Each structure stands twice: as C-alpha cells, then as structure tokens.
mmCIF file of C-alpha atoms in Angstrom:
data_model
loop_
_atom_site.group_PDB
_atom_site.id
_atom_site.type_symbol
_atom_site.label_atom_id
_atom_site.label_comp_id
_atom_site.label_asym_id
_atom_site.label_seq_id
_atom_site.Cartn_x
_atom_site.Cartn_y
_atom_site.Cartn_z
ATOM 1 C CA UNK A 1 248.765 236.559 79.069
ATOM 2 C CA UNK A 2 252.008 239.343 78.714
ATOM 3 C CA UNK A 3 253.609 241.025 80.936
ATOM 4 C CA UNK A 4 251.742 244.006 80.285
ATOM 5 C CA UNK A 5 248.311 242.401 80.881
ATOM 6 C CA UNK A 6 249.207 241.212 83.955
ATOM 7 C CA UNK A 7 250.350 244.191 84.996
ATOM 8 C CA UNK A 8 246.774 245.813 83.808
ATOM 9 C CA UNK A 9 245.067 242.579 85.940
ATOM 10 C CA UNK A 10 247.477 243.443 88.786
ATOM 11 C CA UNK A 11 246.383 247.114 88.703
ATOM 12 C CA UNK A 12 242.368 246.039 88.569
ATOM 13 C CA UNK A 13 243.028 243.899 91.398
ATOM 14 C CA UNK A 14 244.599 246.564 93.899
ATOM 15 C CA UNK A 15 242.146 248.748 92.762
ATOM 16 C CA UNK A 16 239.378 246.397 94.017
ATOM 17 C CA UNK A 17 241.066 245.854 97.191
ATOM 18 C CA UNK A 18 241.238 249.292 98.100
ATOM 19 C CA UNK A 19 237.485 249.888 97.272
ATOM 20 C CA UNK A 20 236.842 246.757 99.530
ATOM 21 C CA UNK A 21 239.197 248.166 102.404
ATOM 22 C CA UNK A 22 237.258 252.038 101.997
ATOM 23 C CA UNK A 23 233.742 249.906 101.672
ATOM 24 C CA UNK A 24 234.616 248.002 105.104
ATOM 25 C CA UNK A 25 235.973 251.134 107.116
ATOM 26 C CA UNK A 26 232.862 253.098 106.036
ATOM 27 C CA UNK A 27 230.625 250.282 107.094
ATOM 28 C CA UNK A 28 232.433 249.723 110.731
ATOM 29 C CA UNK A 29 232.578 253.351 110.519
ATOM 30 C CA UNK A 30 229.100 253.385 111.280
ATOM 31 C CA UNK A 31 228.256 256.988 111.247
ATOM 32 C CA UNK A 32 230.838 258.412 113.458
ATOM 33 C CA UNK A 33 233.155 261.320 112.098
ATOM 34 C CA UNK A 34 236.309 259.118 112.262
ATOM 35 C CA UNK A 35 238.005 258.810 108.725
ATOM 36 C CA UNK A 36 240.675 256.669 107.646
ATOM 37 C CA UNK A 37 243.884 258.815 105.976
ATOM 38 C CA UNK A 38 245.065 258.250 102.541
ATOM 39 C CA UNK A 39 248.315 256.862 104.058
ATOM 40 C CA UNK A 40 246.207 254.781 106.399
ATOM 41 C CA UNK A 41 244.035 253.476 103.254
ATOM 42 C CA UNK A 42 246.992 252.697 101.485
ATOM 43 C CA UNK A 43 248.731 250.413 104.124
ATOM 44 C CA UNK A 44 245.823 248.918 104.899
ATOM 45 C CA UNK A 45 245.624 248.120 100.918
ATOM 46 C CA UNK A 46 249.218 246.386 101.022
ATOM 47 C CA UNK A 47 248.183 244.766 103.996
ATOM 48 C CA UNK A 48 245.364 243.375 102.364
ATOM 49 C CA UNK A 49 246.893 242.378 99.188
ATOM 50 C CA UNK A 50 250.187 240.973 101.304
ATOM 51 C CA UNK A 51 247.374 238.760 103.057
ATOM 52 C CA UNK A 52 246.178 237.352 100.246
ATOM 53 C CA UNK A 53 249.539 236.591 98.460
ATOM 54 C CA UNK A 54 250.389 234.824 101.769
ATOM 55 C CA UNK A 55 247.993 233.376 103.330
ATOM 56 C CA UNK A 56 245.233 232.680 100.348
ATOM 57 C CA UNK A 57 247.666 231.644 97.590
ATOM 58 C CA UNK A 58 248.726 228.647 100.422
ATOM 59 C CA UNK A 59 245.121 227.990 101.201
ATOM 60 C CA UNK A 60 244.453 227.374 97.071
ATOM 61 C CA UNK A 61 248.045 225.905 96.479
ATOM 62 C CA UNK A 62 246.353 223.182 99.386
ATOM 63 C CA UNK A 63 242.909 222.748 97.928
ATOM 64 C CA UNK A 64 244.348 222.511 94.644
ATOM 65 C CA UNK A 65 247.190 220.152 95.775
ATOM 66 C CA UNK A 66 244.461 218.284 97.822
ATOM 67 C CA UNK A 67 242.322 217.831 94.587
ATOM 68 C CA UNK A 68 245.285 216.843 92.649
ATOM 69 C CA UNK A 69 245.262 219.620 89.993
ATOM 70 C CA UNK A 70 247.695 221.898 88.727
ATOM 71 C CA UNK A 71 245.596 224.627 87.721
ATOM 72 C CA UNK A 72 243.736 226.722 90.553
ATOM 73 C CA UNK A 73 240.561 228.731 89.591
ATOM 74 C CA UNK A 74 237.821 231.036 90.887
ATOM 75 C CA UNK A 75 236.275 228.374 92.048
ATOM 76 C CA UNK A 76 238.680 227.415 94.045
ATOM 77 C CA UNK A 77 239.420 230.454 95.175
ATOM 78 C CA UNK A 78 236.087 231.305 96.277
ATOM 79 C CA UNK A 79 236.457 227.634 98.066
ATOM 80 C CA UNK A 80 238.920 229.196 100.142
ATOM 81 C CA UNK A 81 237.259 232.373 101.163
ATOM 82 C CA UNK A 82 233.691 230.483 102.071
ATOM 83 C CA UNK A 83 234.465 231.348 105.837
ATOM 84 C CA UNK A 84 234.781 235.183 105.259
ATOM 85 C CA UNK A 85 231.569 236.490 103.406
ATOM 86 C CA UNK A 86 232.421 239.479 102.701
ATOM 87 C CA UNK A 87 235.659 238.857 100.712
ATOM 88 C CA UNK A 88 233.349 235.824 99.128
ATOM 89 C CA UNK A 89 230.810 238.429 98.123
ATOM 90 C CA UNK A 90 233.296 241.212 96.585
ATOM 91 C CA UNK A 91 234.642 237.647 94.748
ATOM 92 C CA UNK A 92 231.550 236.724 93.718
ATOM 93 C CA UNK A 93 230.729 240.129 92.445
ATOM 94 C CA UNK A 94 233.875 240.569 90.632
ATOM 95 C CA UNK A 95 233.580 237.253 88.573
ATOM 96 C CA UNK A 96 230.765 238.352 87.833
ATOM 97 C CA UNK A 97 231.398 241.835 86.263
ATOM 98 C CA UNK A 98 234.168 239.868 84.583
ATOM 99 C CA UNK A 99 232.069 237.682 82.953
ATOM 100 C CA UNK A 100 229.851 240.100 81.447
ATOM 101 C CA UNK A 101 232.839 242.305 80.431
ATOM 102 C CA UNK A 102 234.083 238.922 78.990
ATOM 103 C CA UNK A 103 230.729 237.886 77.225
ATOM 104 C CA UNK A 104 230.525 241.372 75.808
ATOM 105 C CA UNK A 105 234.063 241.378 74.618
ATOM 106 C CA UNK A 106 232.664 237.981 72.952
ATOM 107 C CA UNK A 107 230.067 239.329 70.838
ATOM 108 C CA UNK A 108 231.786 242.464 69.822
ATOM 109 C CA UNK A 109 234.333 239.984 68.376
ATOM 110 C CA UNK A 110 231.807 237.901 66.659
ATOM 111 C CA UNK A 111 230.377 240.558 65.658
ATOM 112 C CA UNK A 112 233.318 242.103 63.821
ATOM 113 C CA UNK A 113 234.405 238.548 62.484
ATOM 114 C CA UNK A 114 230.919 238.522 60.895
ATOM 115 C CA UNK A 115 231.523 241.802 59.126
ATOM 116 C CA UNK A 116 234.772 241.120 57.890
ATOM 117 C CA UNK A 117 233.382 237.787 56.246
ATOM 118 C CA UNK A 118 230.921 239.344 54.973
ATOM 119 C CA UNK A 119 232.636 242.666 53.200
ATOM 120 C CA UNK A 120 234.471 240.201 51.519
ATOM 121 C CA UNK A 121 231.899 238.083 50.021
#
C-alpha cells in the first residue's frame, strides 16, 4: 500500500474511533443532559488511538511473536481485544463492512475485466 493509502486507512480508522468514543459516552450517558465537548471528544479520540498504538500493537507484537509469525492480522487482533467486547464488536463490525466493500470492489473489477475482453473479441 502508498503512502497515500495509508494515510486514507489512517483517516478511516480515527474516524471509527471517534464514532466508537461518541457511541460509548452516549450510552454511559444514559439519558442525562451531560454532553461531551468537541475538544473533550477529540482528546478522548487521541487518547483512544494513543492506547491502541501502545498498548494493543504490544499485545499483537506478543501473540504474534508467541505464534512465531511475522505477519499480524485481524485475527489476531481481535485475539487481543477478546476481553473488551465492545472494542471486539466495533472490530468485528468493521471487518466486516470491509469485507463487503472489498467483495464488491471484487466484482466491479471482474466485471469490468469481462467487458474489456469482451469489446475486444
């Protein structure tokens, strides 16, 4: 992957962590009139994403280590995040909407591989 994608994957990613961290102060929220401030939402964001750099990324680098590969993936990381299930949940749900996105993206390429073969026979 570039740069750029990365970047793109880096922006998806904070954006998902700051829907979690609205979702889970409107849930312990629970009704009362007490909001969370934009600057408030956005430090809790960092804090969030700082967490996971930190503390996760070791966790994998472990399991990983532990299973003797070199390559971590979602599985892996949703290994690590069994004990909390609401971060396995928004996880679970993200591979997920990835993998349609990604299965879609699939087909449309198929698709226009099939047309190009056949405009040209």
């Amino acid at each position: 992957m570039d740069v750029v994608g990365e970047e793109d994957e880096l922006g998806e990613v904070m954006r998902c962590v700051k829907k979690a961290s609205e979702n889970v102060v409107k849930v312990e929220n629970n009704g009362n009139k007490i909001g969370l401030g934009d600057d408030a939402l956005v430090v809790l964001t960092k804090f969030i994403s700082n967490y996971s750099q930190l503390i996760l990324a070791k966790d994998c680098e472990a399991f990983a280590r532990h299973a003797n590969k070199v390559i971590i993936t979602p599985r892996d990381i949703l290994l690590v995040t069994r004990r909390s299930s609401n971060v396995s949940l928004q996880l679970n749900a993200y591979l997920e909407t990835k993998s349609k996105q990604n299965d879609r993206n699939s087909i449309a390429k198929h698709k226009s591989v099939y047309h190009q073969k056949s405009d040209s026979d």
